[in-house]
Every structure is written in structure tokens, then in C-alpha cells.
Short mmCIF file of C-alpha atoms and ligand atoms in Angstrom, two decimals:
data_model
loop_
_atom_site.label_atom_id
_atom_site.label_comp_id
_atom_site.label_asym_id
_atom_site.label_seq_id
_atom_site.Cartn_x
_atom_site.Cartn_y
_atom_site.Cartn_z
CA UNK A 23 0.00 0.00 0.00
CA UNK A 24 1.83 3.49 -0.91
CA UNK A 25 0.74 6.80 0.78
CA UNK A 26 0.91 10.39 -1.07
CA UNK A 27 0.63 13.48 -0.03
CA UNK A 28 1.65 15.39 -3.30
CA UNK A 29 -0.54 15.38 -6.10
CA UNK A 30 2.53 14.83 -8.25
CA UNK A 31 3.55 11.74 -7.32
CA UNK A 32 0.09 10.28 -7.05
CA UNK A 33 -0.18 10.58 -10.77
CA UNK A 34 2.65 8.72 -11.42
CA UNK A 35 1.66 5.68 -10.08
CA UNK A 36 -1.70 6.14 -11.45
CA UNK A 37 0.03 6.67 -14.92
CA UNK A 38 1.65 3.40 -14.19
CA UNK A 39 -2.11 2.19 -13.88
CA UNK A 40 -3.82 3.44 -16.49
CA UNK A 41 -0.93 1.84 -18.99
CA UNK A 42 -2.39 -1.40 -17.94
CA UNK A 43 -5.84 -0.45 -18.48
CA UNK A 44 -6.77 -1.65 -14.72
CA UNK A 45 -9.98 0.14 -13.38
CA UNK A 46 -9.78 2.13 -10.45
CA UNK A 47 -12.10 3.06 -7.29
CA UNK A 48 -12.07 6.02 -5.29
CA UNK A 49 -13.25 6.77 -2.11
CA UNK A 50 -13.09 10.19 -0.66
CA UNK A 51 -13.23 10.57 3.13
CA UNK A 52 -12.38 13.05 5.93
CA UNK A 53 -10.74 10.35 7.68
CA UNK A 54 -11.46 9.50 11.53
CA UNK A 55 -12.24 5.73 9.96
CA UNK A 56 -14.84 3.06 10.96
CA UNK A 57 -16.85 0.47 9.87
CA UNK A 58 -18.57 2.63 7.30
CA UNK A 59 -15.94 4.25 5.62
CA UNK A 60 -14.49 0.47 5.37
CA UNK A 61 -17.85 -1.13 4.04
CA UNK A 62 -17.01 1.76 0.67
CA UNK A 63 -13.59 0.28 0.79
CA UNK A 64 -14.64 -3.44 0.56
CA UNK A 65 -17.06 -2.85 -2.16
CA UNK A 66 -14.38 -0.43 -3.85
CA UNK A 67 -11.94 -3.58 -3.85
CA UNK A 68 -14.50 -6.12 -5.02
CA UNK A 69 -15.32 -3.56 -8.10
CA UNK A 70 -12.02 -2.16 -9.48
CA UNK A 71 -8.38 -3.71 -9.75
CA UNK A 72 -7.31 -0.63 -7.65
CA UNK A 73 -8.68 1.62 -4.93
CA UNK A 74 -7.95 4.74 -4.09
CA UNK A 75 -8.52 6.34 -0.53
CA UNK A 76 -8.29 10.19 0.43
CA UNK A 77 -8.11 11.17 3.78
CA UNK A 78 -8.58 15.33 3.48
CA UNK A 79 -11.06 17.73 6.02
CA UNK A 80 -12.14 20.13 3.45
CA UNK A 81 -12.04 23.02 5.60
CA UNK A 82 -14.23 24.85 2.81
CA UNK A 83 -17.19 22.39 3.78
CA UNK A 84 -17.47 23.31 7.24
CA UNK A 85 -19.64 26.35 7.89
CA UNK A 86 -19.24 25.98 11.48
CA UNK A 87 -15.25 26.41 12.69
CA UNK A 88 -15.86 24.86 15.69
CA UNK A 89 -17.10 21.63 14.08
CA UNK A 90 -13.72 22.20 12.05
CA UNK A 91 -11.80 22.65 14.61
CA UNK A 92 -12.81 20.06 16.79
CA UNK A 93 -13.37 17.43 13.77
CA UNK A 94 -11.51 13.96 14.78
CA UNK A 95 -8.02 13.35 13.24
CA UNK A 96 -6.63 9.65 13.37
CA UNK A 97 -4.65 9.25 10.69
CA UNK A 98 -2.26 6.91 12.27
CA UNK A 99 -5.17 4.56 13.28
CA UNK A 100 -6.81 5.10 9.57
CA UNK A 101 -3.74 3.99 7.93
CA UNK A 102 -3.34 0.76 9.90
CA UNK A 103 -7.37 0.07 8.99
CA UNK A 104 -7.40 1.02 5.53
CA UNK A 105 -3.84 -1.68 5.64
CA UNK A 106 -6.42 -4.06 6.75
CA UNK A 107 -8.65 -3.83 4.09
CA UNK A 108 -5.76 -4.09 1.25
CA UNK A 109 -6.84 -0.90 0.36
CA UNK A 110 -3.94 -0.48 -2.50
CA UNK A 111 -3.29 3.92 -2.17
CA UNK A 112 -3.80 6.10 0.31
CA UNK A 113 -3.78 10.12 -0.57
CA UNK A 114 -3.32 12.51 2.56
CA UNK A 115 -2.69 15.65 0.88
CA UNK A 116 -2.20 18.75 2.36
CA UNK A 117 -4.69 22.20 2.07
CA UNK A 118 -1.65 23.72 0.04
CA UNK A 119 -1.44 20.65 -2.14
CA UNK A 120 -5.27 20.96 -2.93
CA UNK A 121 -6.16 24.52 -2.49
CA UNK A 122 -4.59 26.12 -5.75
CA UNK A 123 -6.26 23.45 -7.49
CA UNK A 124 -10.08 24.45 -6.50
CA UNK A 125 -11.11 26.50 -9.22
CA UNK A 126 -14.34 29.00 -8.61
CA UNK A 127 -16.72 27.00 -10.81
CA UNK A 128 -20.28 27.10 -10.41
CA UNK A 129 -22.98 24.52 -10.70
CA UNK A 130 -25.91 24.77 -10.62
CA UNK A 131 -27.64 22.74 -8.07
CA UNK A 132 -31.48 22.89 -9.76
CA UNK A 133 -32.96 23.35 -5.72
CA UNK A 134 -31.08 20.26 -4.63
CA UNK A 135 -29.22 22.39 -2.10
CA UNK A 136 -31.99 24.59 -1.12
CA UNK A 137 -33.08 22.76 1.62
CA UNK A 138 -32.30 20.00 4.87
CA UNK A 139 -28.29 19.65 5.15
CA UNK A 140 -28.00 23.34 2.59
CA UNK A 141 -30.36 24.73 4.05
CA UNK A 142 -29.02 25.11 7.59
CA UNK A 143 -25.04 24.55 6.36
CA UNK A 144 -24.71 27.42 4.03
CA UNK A 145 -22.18 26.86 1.27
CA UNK A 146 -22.07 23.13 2.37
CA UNK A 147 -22.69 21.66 -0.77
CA UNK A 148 -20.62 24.21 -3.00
CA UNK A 149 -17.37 23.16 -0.62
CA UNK A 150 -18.33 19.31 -0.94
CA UNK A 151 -18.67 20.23 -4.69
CA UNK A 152 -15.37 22.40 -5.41
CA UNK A 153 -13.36 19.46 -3.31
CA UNK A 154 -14.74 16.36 -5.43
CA UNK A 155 -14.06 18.24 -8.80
CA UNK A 156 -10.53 18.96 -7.55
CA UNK A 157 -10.33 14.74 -6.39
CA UNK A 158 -11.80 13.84 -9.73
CA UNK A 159 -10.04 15.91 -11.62
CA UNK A 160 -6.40 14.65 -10.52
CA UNK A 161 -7.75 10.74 -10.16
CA UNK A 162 -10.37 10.40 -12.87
CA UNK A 163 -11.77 7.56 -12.18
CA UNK A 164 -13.96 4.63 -12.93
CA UNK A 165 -16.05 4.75 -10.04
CA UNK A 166 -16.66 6.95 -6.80
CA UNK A 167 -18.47 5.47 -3.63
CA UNK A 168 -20.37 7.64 -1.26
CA UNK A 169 -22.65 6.86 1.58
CA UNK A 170 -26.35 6.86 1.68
CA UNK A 171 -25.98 7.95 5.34
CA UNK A 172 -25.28 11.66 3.92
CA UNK A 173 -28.30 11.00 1.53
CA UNK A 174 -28.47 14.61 0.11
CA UNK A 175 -24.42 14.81 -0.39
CA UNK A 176 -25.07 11.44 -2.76
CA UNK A 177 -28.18 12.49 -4.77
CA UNK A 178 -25.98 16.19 -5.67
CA UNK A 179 -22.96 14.20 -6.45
CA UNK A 180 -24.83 12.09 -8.49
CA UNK A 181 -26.35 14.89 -10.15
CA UNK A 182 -22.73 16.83 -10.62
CA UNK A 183 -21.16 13.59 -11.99
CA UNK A 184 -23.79 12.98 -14.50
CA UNK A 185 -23.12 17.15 -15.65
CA UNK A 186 -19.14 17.32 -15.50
CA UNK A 187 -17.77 13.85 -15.30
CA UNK A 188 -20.11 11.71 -17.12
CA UNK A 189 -17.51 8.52 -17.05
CA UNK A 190 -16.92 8.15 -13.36
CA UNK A 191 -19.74 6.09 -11.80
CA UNK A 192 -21.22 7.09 -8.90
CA UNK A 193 -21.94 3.84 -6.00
CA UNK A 194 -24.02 4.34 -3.58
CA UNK A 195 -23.33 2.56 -0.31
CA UNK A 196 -26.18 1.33 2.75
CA UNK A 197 -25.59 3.12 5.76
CA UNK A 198 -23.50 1.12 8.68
CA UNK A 199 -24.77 1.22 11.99
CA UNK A 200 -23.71 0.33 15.41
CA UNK A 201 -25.65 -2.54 17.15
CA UNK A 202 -28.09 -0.39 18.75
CA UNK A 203 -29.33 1.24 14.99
CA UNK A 204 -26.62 4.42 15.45
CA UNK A 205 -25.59 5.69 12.04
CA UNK A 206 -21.96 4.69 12.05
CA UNK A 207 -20.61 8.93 12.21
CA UNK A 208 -17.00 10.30 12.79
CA UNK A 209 -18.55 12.65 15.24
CA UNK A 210 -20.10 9.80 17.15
CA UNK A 211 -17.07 10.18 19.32
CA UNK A 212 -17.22 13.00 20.45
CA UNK A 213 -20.66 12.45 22.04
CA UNK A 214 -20.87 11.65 25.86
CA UNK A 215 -20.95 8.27 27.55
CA UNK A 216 -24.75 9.62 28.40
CA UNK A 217 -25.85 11.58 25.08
CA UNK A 218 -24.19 8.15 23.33
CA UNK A 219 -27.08 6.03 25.71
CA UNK A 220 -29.94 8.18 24.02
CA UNK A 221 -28.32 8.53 20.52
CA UNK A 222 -29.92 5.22 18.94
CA UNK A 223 -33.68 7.10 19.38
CA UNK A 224 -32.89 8.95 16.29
CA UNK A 225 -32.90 5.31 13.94
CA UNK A 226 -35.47 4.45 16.32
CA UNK A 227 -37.91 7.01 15.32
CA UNK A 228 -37.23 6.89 12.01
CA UNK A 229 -38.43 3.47 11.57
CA UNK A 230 -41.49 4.41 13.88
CA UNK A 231 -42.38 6.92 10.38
CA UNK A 232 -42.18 3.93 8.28
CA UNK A 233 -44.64 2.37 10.16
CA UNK A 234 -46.45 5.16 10.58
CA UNK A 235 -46.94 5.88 7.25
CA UNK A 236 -49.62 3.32 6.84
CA UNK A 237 -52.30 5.47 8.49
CA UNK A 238 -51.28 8.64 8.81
CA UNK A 239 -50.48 11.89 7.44
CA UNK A 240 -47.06 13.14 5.99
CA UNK A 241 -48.34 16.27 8.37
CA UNK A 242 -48.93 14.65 11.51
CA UNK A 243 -45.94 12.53 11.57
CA UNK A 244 -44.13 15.62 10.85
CA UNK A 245 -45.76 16.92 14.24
CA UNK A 246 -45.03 13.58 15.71
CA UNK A 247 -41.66 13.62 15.44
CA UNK A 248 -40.74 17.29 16.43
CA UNK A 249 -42.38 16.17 19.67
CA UNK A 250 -40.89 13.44 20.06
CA UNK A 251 -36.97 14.02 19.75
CA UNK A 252 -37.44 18.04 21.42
CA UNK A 253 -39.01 15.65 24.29
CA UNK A 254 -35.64 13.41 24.58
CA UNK A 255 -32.85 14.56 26.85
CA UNK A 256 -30.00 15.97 25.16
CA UNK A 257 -31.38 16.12 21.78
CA UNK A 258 -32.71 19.09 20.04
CA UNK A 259 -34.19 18.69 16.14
CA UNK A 260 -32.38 20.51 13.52
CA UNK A 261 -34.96 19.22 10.75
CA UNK A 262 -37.16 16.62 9.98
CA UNK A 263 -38.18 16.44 6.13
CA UNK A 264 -40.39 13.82 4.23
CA UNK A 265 -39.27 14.11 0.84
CA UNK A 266 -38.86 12.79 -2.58
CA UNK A 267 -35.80 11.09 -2.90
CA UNK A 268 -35.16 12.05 -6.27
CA UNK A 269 -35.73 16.05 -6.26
CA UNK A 270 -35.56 15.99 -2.26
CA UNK A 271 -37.93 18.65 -1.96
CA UNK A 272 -40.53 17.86 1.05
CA UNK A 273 -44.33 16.26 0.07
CA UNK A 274 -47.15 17.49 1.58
CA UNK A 275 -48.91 13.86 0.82
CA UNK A 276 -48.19 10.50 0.03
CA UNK A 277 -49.54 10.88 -3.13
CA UNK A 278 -46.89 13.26 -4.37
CA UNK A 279 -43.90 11.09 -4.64
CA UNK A 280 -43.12 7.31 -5.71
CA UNK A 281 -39.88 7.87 -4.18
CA UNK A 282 -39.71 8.78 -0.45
CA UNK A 283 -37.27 9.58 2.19
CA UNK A 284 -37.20 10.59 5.59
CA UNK A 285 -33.88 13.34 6.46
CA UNK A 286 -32.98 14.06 10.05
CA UNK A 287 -30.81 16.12 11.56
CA UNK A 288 -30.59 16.74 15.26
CA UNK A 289 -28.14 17.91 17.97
CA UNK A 290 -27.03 15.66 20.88
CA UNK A 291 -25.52 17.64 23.15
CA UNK A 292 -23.67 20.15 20.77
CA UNK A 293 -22.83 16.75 18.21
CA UNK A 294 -24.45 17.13 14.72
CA UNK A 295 -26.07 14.29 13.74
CA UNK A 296 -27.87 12.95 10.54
CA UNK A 297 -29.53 10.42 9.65
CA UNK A 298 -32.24 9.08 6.64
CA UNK A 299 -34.86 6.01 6.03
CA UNK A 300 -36.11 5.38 2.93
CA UNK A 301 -39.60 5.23 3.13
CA UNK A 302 -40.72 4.10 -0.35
CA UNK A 303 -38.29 3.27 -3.35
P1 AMP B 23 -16.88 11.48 5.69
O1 AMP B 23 -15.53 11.01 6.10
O2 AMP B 23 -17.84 11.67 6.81
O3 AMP B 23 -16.83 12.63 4.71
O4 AMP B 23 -17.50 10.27 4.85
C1 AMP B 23 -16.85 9.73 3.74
C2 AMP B 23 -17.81 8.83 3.01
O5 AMP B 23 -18.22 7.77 3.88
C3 AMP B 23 -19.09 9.56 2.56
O6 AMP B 23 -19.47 9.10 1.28
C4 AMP B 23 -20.10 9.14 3.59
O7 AMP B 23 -21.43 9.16 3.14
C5 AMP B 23 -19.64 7.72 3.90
N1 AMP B 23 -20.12 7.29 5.21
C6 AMP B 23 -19.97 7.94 6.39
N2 AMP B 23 -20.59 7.27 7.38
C7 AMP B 23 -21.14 6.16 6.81
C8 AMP B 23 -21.91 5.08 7.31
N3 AMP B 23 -22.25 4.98 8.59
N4 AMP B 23 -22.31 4.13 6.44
C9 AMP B 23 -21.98 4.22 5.12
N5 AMP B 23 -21.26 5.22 4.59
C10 AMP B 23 -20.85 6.18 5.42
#
């Protein structure tokens, strides 16, 4: 396995690798590894002849500095994990290695990023955006994975692949969980032995809408849940939004969507944390 942190020498070996026509996977992360990151990794390797890793906390994604600042590095720990998984090259570059490279393009997000997650993260999406150009751009290539735990984050790269980089595939991966239903987070950490106890009741009442959706309104389960996670200790909703899961704006009814997800965001303690069910696919 061969780490870079210069952009340079990264293309060389991936010169070496497009001469023998192999395929290549890449997954981009902000490092602080688990299981989830991992499961992209295993299905990377069973996909492509080579996988690529990145390990980079796009600074320009953050629109809270504290969250920055206090976002989990573990790159000693990553490495030995991502050794584990055979993943074949690792790519820790450094905010002066990538920076010159982001260009100030603009896409347009058709209302993808008018609401949930870019709603309440202003200029969110247009860092994630800027960072995975730069990524593609200097890897090109056969296929990206991303998570459907940041549900939004894959439907607009999905949508900016298909506009700009029409030969990179986009994968979609499930979302991991701990045993108790937790979406597998980096920020999980950083929760409290006591907010981590109540943490699960977010999955929890997400599968409650599913069920719920059988006899009752997108409305009242709206209602339902607002009262039912302000009501937990510790946890205070960000958002709760029944939407279609291709446009992602909200439904008012049942009616108005084939496709149908459930977004959540909500604050344990002062931890971010988001989560999604699909209700209908
Ligand atoms: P991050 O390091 O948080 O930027 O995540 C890197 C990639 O891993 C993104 O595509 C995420 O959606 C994905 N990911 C993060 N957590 C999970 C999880 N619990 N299950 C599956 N994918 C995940």
C-alpha cells in the first residue's frame, strides 16, 4: 500500500495504472475511519483492480469552525485500517497541495441544495462540490463510492457527476450502523458516555415513520416527530423532512412522490447528527 501526499507523485503511479488499463475506485473521506468508511472500501476492492482512498477535512465544507476545529483526526489509526482492508493507495494531501487546485466553478444545483443539510449549512454543498471536482479531476476515475448515510451529499454528487464527469460512476453505499441502529458517524465520538445512551432514538424514530406511514399523514408525523426528539434529553431537532428522494424537496402527501425519504438532523448535546430512512423506493 503506498501513501501520497503530493498530487505529483500520485499521478505517477496512477500513470503506471492506467498503462495497464486496470480500473480504479475512489473513495473520498475526511478520515477519523470506521466500519462505514471500510464497508465503501470493501465494495471499492471487489469492483475495481485498484482503490484509491483520500483522507482530506475540506475546511471549505465546514460552515461551522468549531465543528472544524474540533473534527476527529486519526490518521495513524486510519492507515493501519485502511492496511487491513488491502486498500492499494492512500492520498493525505495537504490544504496547500489541494487549495490552488479548487477553481471557482459554479454549478448549478437545480434546488437540490436549497433545503435540509444546505439549508441550515450554508455553502455546504458548493465546498463538498469544489473538493470532489478537484479529487476527480487529478484521479479520474472509474467509479466513486459515497454513503447513503449523507443522503443529500449522494443524490448532488450524483447529479454533478452525471453534468461534468459523465464517465466516473457514482456507487451508492447502505448506511452502517452500530448494534443499537446508530448511524456509524466520525462525530459519534465525540458524544458523551450519556448523550451516546440516548443517541440510537434517532434510527429508532425513524423506523417508527415507516410504520407510521400506513395510516397517517405526511403532516402529523411531521408533528409527531418534532415532539418526540425536542421531548428526549440531550437532543434538540435541527430538521425533519419527508421528501422525494429524487428532487428531495418535502411532500405534503403521500400521493406526491413514488420515491420517499425521511432526512434528520438533530443535535445531541452540541454533536451534529444525521440520519435518513427510505420510506418508499
Ligand atoms: P466522511 O468522512 O464523513 O466525509 O464520509 C466519507 C464517506 O463515507 C461519505 O461518502 C459518507 O457518506 C460515507 N459514510 C460515512 N458514514 C457512513 C456510514 N455509517 N455508512 C456508510 N457510509 C458512510
Amino acid at each position: 500500500m503506498n501513501i501520497y501526499r503530493e498530487i505529483s507523485e500520485l499521478q505517477k503511479e496512477l500513470l503506471e495504472i492506467n498503462q495497464k488499463s486496470s480500473s480504479v475506485g475512489f473513495v473520498p473521506t475526511m478520515g477519523a475511519l470506521h466500519q462505514g468508511h471500510l464497508a465503501l472500501i470493501e465494495k471499492a476492492k471487489q469492483e475495481n483492480d485498484f482503490v484509491i482512498c483520500s483522507i482530506f477535512v475540506n475546511r471549505i465544507q465546514f460552515n461551522n469552525i468549531e465543528d472544524y476545529e474540533k473534527y476527529p483526526q486519526t490518521e495513524n489509526k486510519d492507515i493501519e485500517l485502511l492496511k487491513e482492508k488491502n486498500c492499494d493507495i492512500i492520498f493525505i494531501p495537504t490544504e496547500k497541495e489541494i487549495f490552488p487546485n479548487i477553481d471557482n466553478f459554479f454549478f448549478n444545483f437545480e434546488n437540490l441544495d436549497k433545503v435540509m443539510e444546505g439549508k441550515f449549512r450554508q455553502g455546504h454543498f458548493s465546498g463538498v462540490v469544489k473538493v470532489v471536482k478537484c479529487f476527480f479531476e487529478i484521479i479520474n476515475p472509474d467509479r466513486a463510492y459515497f454513503g447513503e448515510k449523507d443522503f443529500q451529499q449522494l443524490t448532488i454528487i450524483k447529479e454533478f457527476a452525471k453534468q461534468n464527469f459523465p464517465t466516473i460512476e457514482i456507487i451508492a453505499c447502505s448506511t452502517v450502523r452500530e448494534f443499537d441502529g446508530l448511524a456509524m458517524s466520525s462525530r459519534n465520538v465525540r458524544l458523551t458516555e450519556e448523550e451516546r445512551k440516548v443517541a440510537p432514538f434517532i434510527y429508532k424514530t425513524l423506523k417508527r415513520v415507516k410504520e407510521k406511514k400506513i395510516n397517517e399523514t405526511v403532516n402529523d408525523i411531521k408533528q409527531w416527530v418534532i415532539k418526540e426528539i425536542d421531548s428526549q434529553q440531550f437532543m434538540s431537532l435541527e430538521y425533519f423532512e419527508i421528501s422525494s428522494s429524487l428532487t428531495l424537496q418535502p411532500i405534503e402527501k403521500w400521493e406526491d412522490s413514488k420515491n420517499i425519504v425521511a432526512c434528520i438532523a438533530v443535535f445531541v448535546g452540541n454533536v451534529r447528527l444525521i440520519d435518513n430512512i427510505i420510506i418508499e423506493n
